[in-house]
Short mmCIF file of C-alpha atoms in Angstrom, two decimals:
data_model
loop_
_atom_site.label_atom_id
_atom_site.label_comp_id
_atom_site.label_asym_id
_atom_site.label_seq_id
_atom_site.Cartn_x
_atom_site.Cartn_y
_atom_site.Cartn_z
CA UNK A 13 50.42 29.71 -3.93
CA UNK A 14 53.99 30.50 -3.19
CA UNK A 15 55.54 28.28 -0.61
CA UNK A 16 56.01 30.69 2.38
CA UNK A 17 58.16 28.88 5.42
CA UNK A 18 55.90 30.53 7.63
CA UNK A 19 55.01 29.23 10.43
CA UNK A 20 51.60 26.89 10.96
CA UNK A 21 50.06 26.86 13.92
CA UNK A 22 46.43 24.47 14.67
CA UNK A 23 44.01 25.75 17.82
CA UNK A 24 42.19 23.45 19.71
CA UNK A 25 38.98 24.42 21.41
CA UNK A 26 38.19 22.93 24.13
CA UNK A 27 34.58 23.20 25.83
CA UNK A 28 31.15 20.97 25.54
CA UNK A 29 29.11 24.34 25.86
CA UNK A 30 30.49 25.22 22.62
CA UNK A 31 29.22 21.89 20.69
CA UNK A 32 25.82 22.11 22.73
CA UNK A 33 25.63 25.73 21.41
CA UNK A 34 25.14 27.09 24.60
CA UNK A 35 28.27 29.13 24.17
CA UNK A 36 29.04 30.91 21.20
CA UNK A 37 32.67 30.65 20.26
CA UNK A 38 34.52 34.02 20.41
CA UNK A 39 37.88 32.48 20.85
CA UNK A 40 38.48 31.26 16.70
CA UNK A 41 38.22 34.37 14.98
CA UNK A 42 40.76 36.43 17.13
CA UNK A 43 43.07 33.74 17.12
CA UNK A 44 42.82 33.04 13.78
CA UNK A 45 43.19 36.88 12.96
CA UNK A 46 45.85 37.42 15.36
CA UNK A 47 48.19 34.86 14.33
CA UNK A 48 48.05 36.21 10.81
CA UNK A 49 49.23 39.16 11.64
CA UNK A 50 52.49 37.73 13.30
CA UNK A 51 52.57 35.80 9.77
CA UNK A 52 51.72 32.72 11.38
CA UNK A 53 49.07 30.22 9.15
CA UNK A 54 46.71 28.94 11.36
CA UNK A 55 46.03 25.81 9.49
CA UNK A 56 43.47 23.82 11.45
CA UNK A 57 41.00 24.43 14.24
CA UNK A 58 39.09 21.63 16.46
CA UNK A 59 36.68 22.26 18.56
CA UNK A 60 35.76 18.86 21.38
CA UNK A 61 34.31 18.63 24.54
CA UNK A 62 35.58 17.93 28.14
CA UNK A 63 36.85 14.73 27.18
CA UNK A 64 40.57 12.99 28.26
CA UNK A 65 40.16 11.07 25.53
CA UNK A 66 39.58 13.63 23.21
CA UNK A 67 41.80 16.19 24.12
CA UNK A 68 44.64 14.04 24.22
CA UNK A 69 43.96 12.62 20.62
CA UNK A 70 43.72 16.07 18.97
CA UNK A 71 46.68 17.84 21.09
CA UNK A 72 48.99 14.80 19.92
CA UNK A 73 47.79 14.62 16.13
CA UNK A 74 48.04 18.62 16.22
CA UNK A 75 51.25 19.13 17.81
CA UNK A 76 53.10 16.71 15.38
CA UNK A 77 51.28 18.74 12.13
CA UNK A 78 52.17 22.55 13.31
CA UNK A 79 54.75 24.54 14.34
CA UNK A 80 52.40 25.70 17.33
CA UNK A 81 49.16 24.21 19.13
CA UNK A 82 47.01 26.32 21.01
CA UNK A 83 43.84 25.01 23.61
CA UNK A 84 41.53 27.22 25.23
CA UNK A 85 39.49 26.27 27.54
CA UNK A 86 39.11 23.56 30.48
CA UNK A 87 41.84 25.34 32.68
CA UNK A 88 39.70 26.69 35.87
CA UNK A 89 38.91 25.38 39.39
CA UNK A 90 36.02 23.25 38.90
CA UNK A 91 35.63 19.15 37.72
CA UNK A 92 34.46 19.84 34.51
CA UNK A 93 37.93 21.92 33.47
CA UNK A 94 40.39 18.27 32.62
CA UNK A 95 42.61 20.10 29.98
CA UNK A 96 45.40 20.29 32.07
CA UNK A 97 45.58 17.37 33.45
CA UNK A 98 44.68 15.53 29.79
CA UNK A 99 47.65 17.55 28.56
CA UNK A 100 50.22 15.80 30.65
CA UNK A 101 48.83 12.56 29.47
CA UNK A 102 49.02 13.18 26.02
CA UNK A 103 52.66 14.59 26.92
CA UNK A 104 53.07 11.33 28.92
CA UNK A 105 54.64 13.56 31.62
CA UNK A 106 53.84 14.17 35.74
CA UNK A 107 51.60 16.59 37.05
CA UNK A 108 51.04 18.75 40.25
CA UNK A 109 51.13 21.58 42.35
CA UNK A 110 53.20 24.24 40.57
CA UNK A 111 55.19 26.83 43.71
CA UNK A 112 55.73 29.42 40.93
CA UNK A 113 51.69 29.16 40.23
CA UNK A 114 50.70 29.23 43.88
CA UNK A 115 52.73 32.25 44.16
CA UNK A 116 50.70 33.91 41.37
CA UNK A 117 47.37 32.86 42.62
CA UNK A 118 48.14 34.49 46.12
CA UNK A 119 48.74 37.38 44.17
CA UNK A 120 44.59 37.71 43.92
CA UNK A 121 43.47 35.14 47.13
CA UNK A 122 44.74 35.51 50.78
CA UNK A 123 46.06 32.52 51.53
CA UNK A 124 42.68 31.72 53.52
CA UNK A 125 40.97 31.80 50.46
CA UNK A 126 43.39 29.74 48.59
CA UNK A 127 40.79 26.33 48.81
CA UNK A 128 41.38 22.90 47.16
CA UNK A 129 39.68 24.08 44.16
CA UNK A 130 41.43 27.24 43.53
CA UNK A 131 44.31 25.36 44.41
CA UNK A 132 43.91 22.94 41.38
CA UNK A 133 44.56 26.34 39.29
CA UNK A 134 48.21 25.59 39.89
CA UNK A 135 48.45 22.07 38.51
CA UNK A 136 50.75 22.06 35.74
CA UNK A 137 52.39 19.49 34.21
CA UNK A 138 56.34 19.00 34.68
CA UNK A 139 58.61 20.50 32.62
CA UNK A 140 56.03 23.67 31.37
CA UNK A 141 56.56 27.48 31.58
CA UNK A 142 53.73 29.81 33.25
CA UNK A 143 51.57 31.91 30.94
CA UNK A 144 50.96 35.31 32.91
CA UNK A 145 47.37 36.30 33.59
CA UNK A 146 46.92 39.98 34.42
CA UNK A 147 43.16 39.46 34.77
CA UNK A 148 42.95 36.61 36.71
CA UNK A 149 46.40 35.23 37.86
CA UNK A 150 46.08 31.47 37.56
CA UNK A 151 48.23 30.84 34.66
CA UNK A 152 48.13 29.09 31.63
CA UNK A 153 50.98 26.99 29.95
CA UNK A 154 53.14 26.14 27.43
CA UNK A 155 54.79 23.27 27.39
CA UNK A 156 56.98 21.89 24.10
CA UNK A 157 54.98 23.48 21.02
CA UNK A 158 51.94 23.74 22.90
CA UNK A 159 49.89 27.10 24.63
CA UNK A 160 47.38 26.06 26.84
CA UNK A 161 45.12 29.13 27.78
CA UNK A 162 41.98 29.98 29.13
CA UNK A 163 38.84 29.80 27.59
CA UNK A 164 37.09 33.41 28.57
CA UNK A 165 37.88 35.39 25.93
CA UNK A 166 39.34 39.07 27.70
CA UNK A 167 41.40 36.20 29.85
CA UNK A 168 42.95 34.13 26.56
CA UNK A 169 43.45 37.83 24.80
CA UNK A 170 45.74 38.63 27.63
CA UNK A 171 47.61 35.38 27.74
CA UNK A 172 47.61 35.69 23.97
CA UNK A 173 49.86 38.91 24.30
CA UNK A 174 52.12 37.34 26.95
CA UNK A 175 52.83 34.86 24.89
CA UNK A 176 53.35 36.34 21.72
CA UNK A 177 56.89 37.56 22.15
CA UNK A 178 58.49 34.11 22.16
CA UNK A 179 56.88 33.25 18.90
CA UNK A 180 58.83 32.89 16.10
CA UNK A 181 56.85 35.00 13.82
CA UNK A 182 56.52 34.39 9.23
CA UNK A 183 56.03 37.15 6.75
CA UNK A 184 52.35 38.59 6.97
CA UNK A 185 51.23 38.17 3.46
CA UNK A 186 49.92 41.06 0.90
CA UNK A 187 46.22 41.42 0.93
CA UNK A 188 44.26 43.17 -1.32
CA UNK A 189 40.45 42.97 -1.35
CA UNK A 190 38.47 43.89 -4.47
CA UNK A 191 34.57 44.41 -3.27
CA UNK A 192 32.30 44.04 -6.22
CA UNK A 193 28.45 43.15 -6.38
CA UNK A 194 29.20 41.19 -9.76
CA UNK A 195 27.87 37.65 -9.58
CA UNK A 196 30.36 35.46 -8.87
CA UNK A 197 28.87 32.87 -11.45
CA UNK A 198 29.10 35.70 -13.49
CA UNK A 199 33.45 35.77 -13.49
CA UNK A 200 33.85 32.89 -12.17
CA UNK A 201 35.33 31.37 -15.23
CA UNK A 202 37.53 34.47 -15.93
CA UNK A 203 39.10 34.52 -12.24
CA UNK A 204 40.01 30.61 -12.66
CA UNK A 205 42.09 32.00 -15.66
CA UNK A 206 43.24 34.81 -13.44
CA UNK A 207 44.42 32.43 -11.31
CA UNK A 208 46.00 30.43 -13.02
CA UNK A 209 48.08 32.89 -14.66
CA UNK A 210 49.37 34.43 -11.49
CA UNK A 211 50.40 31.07 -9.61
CA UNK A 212 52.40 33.01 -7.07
CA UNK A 213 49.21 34.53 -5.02
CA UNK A 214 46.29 33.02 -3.32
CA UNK A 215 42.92 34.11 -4.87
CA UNK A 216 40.04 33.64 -3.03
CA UNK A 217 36.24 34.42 -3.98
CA UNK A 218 34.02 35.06 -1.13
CA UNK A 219 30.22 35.82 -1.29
CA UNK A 220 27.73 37.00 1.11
CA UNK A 221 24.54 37.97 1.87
CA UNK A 222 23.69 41.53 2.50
CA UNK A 223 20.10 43.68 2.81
CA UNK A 224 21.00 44.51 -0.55
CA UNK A 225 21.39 41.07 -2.01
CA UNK A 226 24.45 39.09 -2.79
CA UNK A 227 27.91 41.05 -2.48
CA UNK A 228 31.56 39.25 -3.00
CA UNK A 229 34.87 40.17 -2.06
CA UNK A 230 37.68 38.61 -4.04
CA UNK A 231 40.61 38.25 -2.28
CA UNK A 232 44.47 38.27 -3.10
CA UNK A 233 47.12 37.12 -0.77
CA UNK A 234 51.28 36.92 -1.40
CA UNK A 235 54.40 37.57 -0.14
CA UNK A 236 55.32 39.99 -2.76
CA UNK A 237 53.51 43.21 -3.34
CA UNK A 238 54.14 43.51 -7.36
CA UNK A 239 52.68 40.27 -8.21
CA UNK A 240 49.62 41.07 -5.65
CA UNK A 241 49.30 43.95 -7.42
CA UNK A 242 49.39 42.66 -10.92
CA UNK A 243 46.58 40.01 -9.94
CA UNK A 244 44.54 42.62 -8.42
CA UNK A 245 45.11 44.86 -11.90
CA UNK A 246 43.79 41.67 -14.05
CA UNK A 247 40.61 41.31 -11.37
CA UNK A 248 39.96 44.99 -11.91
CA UNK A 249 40.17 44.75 -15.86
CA UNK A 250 38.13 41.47 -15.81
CA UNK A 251 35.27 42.77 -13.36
CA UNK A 252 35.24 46.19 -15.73
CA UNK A 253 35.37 44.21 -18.91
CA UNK A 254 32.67 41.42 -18.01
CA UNK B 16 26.38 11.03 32.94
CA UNK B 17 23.87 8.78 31.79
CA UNK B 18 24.87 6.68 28.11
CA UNK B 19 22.53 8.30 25.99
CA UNK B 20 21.33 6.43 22.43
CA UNK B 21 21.29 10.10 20.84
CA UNK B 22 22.77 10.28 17.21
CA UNK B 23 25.80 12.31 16.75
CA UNK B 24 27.79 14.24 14.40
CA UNK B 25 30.52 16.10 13.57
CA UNK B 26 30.88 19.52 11.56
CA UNK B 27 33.32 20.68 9.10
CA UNK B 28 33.98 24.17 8.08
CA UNK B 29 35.51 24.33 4.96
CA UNK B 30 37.50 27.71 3.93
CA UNK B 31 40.38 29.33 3.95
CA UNK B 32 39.13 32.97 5.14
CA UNK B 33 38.03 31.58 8.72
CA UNK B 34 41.59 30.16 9.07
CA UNK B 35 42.88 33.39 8.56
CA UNK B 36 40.45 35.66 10.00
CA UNK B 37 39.30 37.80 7.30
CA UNK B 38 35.81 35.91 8.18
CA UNK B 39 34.39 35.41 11.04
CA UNK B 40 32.37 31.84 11.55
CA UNK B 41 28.49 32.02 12.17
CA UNK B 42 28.25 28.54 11.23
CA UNK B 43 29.48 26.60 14.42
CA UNK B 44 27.03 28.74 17.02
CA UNK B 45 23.82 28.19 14.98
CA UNK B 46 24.44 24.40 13.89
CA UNK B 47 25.23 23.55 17.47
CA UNK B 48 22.30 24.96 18.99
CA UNK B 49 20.05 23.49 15.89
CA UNK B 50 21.45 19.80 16.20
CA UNK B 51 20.88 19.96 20.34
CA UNK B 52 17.04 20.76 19.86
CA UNK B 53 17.16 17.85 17.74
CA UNK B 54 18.79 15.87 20.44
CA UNK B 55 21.93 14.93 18.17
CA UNK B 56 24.80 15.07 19.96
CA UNK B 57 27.66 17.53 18.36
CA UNK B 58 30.72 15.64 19.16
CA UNK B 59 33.63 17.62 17.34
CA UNK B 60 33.57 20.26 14.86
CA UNK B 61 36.76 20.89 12.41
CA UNK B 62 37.68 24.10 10.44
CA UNK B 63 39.75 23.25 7.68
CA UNK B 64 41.08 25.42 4.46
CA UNK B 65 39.85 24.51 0.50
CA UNK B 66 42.73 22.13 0.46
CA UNK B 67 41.55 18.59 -1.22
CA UNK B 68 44.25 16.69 1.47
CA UNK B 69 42.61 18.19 4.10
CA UNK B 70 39.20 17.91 3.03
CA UNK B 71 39.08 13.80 2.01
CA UNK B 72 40.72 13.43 5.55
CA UNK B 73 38.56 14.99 7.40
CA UNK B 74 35.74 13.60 5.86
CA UNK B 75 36.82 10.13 5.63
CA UNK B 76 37.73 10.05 9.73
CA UNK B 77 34.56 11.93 10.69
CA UNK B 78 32.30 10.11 8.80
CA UNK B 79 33.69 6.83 10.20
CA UNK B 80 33.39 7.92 14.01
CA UNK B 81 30.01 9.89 13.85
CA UNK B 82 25.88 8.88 12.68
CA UNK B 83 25.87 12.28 10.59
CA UNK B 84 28.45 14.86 9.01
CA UNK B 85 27.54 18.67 8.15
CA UNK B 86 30.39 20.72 6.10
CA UNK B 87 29.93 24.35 5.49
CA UNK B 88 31.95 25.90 2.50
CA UNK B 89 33.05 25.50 -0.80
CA UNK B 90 30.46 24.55 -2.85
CA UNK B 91 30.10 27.72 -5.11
CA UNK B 92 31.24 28.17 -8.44
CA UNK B 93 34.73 29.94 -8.34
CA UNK B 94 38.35 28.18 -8.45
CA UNK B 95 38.52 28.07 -5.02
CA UNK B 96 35.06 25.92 -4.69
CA UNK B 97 36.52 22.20 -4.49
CA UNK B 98 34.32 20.83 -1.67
CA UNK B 99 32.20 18.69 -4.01
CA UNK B 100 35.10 17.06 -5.40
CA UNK B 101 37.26 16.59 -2.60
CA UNK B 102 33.78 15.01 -0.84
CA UNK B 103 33.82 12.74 -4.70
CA UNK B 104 37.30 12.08 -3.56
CA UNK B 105 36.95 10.70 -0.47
CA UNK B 106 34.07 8.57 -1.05
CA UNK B 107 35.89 7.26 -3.81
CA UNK B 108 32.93 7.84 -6.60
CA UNK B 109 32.74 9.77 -9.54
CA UNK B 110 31.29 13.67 -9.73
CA UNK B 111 29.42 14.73 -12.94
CA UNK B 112 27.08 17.23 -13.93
CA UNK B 113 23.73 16.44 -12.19
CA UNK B 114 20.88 16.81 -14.20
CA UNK B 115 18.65 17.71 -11.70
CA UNK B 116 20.79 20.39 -10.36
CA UNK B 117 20.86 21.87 -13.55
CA UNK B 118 17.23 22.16 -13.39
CA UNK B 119 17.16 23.73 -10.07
CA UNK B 120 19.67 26.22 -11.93
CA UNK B 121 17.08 27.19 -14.10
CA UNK B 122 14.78 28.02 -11.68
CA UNK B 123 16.93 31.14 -11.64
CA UNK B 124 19.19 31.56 -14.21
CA UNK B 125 18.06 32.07 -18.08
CA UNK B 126 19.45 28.85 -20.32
CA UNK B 127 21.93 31.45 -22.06
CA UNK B 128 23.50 32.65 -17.90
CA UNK B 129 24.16 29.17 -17.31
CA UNK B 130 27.66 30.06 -18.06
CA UNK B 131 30.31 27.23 -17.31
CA UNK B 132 31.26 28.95 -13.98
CA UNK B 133 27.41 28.16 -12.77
CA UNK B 134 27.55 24.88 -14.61
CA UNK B 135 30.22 24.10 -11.72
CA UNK B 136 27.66 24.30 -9.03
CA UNK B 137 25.58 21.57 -10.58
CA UNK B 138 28.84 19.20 -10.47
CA UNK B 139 27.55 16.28 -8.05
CA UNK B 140 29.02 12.83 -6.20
CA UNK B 141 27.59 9.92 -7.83
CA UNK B 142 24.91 8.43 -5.69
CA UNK B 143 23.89 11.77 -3.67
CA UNK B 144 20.94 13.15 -2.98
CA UNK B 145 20.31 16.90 -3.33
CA UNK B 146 19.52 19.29 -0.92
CA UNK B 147 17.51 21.98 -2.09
CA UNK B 148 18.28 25.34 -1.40
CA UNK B 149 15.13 28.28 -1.25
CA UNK B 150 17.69 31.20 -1.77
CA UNK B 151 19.94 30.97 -4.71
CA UNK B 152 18.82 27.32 -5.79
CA UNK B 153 22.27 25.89 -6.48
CA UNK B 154 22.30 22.54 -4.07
CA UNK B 155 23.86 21.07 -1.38
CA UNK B 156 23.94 17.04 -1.66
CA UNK B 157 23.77 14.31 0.73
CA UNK B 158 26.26 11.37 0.44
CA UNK B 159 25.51 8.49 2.78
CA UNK B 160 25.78 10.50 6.13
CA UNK B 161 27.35 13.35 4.76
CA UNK B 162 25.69 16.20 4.45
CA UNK B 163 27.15 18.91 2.15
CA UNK B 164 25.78 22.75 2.52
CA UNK B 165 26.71 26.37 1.19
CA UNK B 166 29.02 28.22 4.07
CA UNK B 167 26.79 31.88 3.56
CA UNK B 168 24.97 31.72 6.81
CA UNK B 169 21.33 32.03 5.41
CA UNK B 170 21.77 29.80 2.18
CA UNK B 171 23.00 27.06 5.08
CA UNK B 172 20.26 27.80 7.25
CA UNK B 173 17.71 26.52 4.53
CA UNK B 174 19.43 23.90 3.90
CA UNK B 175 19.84 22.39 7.16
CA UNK B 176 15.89 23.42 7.49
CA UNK B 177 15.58 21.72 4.27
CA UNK B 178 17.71 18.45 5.16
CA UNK B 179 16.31 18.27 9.08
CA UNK B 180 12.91 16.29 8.52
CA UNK B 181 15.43 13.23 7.21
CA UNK B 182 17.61 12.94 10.48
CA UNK B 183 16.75 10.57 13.02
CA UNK B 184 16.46 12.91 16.24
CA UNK B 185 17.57 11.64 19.95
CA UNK B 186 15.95 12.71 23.02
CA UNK B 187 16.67 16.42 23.76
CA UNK B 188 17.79 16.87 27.15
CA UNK B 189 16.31 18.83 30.44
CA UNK B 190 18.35 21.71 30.85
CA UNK B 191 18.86 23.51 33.85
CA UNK B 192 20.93 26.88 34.18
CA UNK B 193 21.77 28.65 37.59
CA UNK B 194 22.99 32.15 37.24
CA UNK B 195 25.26 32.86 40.03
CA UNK B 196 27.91 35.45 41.28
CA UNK B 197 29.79 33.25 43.62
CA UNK B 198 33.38 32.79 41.92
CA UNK B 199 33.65 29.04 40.95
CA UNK B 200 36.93 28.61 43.18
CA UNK B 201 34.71 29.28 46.11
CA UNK B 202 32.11 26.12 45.38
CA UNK B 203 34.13 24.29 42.79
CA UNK B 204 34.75 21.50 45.38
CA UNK B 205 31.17 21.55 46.75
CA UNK B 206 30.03 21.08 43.42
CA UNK B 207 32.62 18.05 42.60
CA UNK B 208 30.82 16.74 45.42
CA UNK B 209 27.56 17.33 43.97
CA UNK B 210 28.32 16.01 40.25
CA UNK B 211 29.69 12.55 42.40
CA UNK B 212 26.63 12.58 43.90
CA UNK B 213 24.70 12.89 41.03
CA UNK B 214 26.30 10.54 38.80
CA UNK B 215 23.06 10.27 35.74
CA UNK B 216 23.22 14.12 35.08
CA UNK B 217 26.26 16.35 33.44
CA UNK B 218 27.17 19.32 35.60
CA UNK B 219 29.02 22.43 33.75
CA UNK B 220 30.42 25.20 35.13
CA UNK B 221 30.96 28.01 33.33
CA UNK B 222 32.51 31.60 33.88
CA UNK B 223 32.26 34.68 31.77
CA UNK B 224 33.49 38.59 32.08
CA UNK B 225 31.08 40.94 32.53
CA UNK B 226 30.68 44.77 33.15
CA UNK B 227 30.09 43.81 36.60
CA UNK B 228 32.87 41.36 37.09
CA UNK B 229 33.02 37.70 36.28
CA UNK B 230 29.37 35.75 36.54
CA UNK B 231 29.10 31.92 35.86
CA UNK B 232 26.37 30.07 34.95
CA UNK B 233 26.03 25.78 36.37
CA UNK B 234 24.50 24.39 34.07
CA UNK B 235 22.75 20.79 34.26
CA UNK B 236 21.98 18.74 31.54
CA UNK B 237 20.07 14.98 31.97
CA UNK B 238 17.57 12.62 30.31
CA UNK B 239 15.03 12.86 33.37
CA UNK B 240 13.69 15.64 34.70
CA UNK B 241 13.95 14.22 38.31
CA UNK B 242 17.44 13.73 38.30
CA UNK B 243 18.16 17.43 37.07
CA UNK B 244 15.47 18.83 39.73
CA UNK B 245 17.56 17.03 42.37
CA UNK B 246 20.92 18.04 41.16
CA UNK B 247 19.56 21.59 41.05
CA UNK B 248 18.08 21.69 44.81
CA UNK B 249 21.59 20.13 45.50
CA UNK B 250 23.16 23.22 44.06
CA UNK B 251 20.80 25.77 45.24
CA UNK B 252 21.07 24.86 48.46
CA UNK B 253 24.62 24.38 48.42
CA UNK B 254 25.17 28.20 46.71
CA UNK B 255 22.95 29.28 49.63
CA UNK B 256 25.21 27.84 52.46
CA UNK B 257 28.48 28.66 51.06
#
């Protein structure tokens, strides 16, 4: 496909009740369709437990690949949430009680009710901005290339849109999706020449399995609309043709 | 919590359209949950795009760190189907036309459908075994401990059924989940106190957004029974007192 100097991005999931299955992840898909609409290529997406050890191997291979890391997850009151904390490790860089983050908590708590372990809401490590929360309050962070949010999915979706603005954002690409309930062993051969005489798009052939048996969407991607277009013409010629 | 001597494994989801949101994974959720009732222990999961780079390094460091490997994706017979290559790749063997994957082919194509395109899906690593597959009988293969399946939901879902009675299982563990309403700032330090106390058992706490407000479920996880009992009294009683 055509280079594009979009931006890449990599997301980082970050829960053990995701890998026991307990959990079923809502996070990926809304990230990974958000960021494509701000033309941003989400390249890579890990999902690891509650681990130091693990979240400060895959935030330091990550943020040295992409453009942008995002985490979710691991960033609330109790002992099993380390991502903050295993952030500033990876970063090599202090952490502690953040005024600005205190401030934002006792938006929500009296100050009675501001305990030790809503308290550890505001650790952040030095040198990182505040993500807003309008649902919650405590914060997330970014700190360098990396957006450390909150694993509940209406609270990341909010700190999602705070964040957004500062993004530097690529060229959403030209889709166009051709449904057909042709066999894909059927054209397969005939798309490989399709796609190899339109090297400037992305064509992608994806099946699935519906009450009425197998159905495929083939897929074209690009940054320019006439070459989409005149891949998406050949598909349509092929699939009437075959 | 206590060292268990449970296998574990890592997953790889292999295609472009869950990086970019046009799909939506159903993969992760339902191989989780299946590999915990089998007491393997799902240690990391990776989603990756049909990019050979991507695909021979994430193989080649998963397989190295885990007992078993599961990829989803790219395994069909268009272009954009180089799973069983890339997996060639990184293993380092040749891939061929396998001549018993031909025959499972023929379970459901005629001789004269077995176009080139279809041909593709019988292309196999050297040295693997095949996994068969109930639905639309092109395989999945099994290469050392990796184990290579279709990324349509179902198709995977008889495969893993198909590939389970060859893993060696751990010892599930006793799971115990306490709904609660309390908000985990107001016992997240009780319950650090009950996790130190209870050293042999994994305590989770975990919130979630409801119509009613935010619920969370603690959720304890152990090898003995006793242990989890105790740790649940200790919460119990501590949620009552709070």
């Amino acid at each position: 496909m055509e280079k594009t100097m979009n931006p890449t991005a990599a997301l980082i999931i970050i829960g053990e009740e995701i890998l026991n299955g307990r959990t079923k992840d809502k996070n990926i898909g809304y990230i990974a369709e958000y960021l494509t609409n701000l033309g941003i290529n989400l390249r890579e997406v890990r999902v690891i437990g509650d681990e130091e050890a693990a979240i400060v191997e895959a935030v330091n291979a990550l943020r040295a690949e992409c453009n942008y890391v995002f985490t979710c997850g691991g960033i609330g009151p109790t002992h099993d949430d380390i991502t903050a904390d295993s952030i500033a490790k990876a970063f090599g860089v202090p952490i502690s009680e953040n005024a600005q983050a205190i401030e934002m908590l006792l938006e929500r708590y009296a100050p009675e009710d501001l305990n030790a372990g809503r308290r550890r809401m505001a650790r952040i490590p030095h040198g990182a901005a505040l993500i807003p929360n309008s649902i919650s309050k405590a914060p997330g962070f970014i700190l360098e290339n990396v957006h450390v949010m909150a694993g509940v999915p209406n609270i990341m979706q909010v700190m999602m849109d705070a964040l957004a603005p500062q993004l530097a954002k690529g060229q959403p690409l030209h889709v166009v999706t051709i449904d057909t309930r042709v066999g894909e062993g059927t054209y397969a051969e005939a798309l490989r020449e399709i796609a190899a005489q339109h090297p400037t798009v992305s064509i992608g052939s994806y099946p699935r399995f519906t009450a009425q048996g197998f159905a495929t969407q083939i897929i074209i991607r690009g940054k320019n609309l006439q070459t989409c277009t005149a891949a998406a013409d050949a598909v349509h010629a092929m699939l009437t043709n075959i």
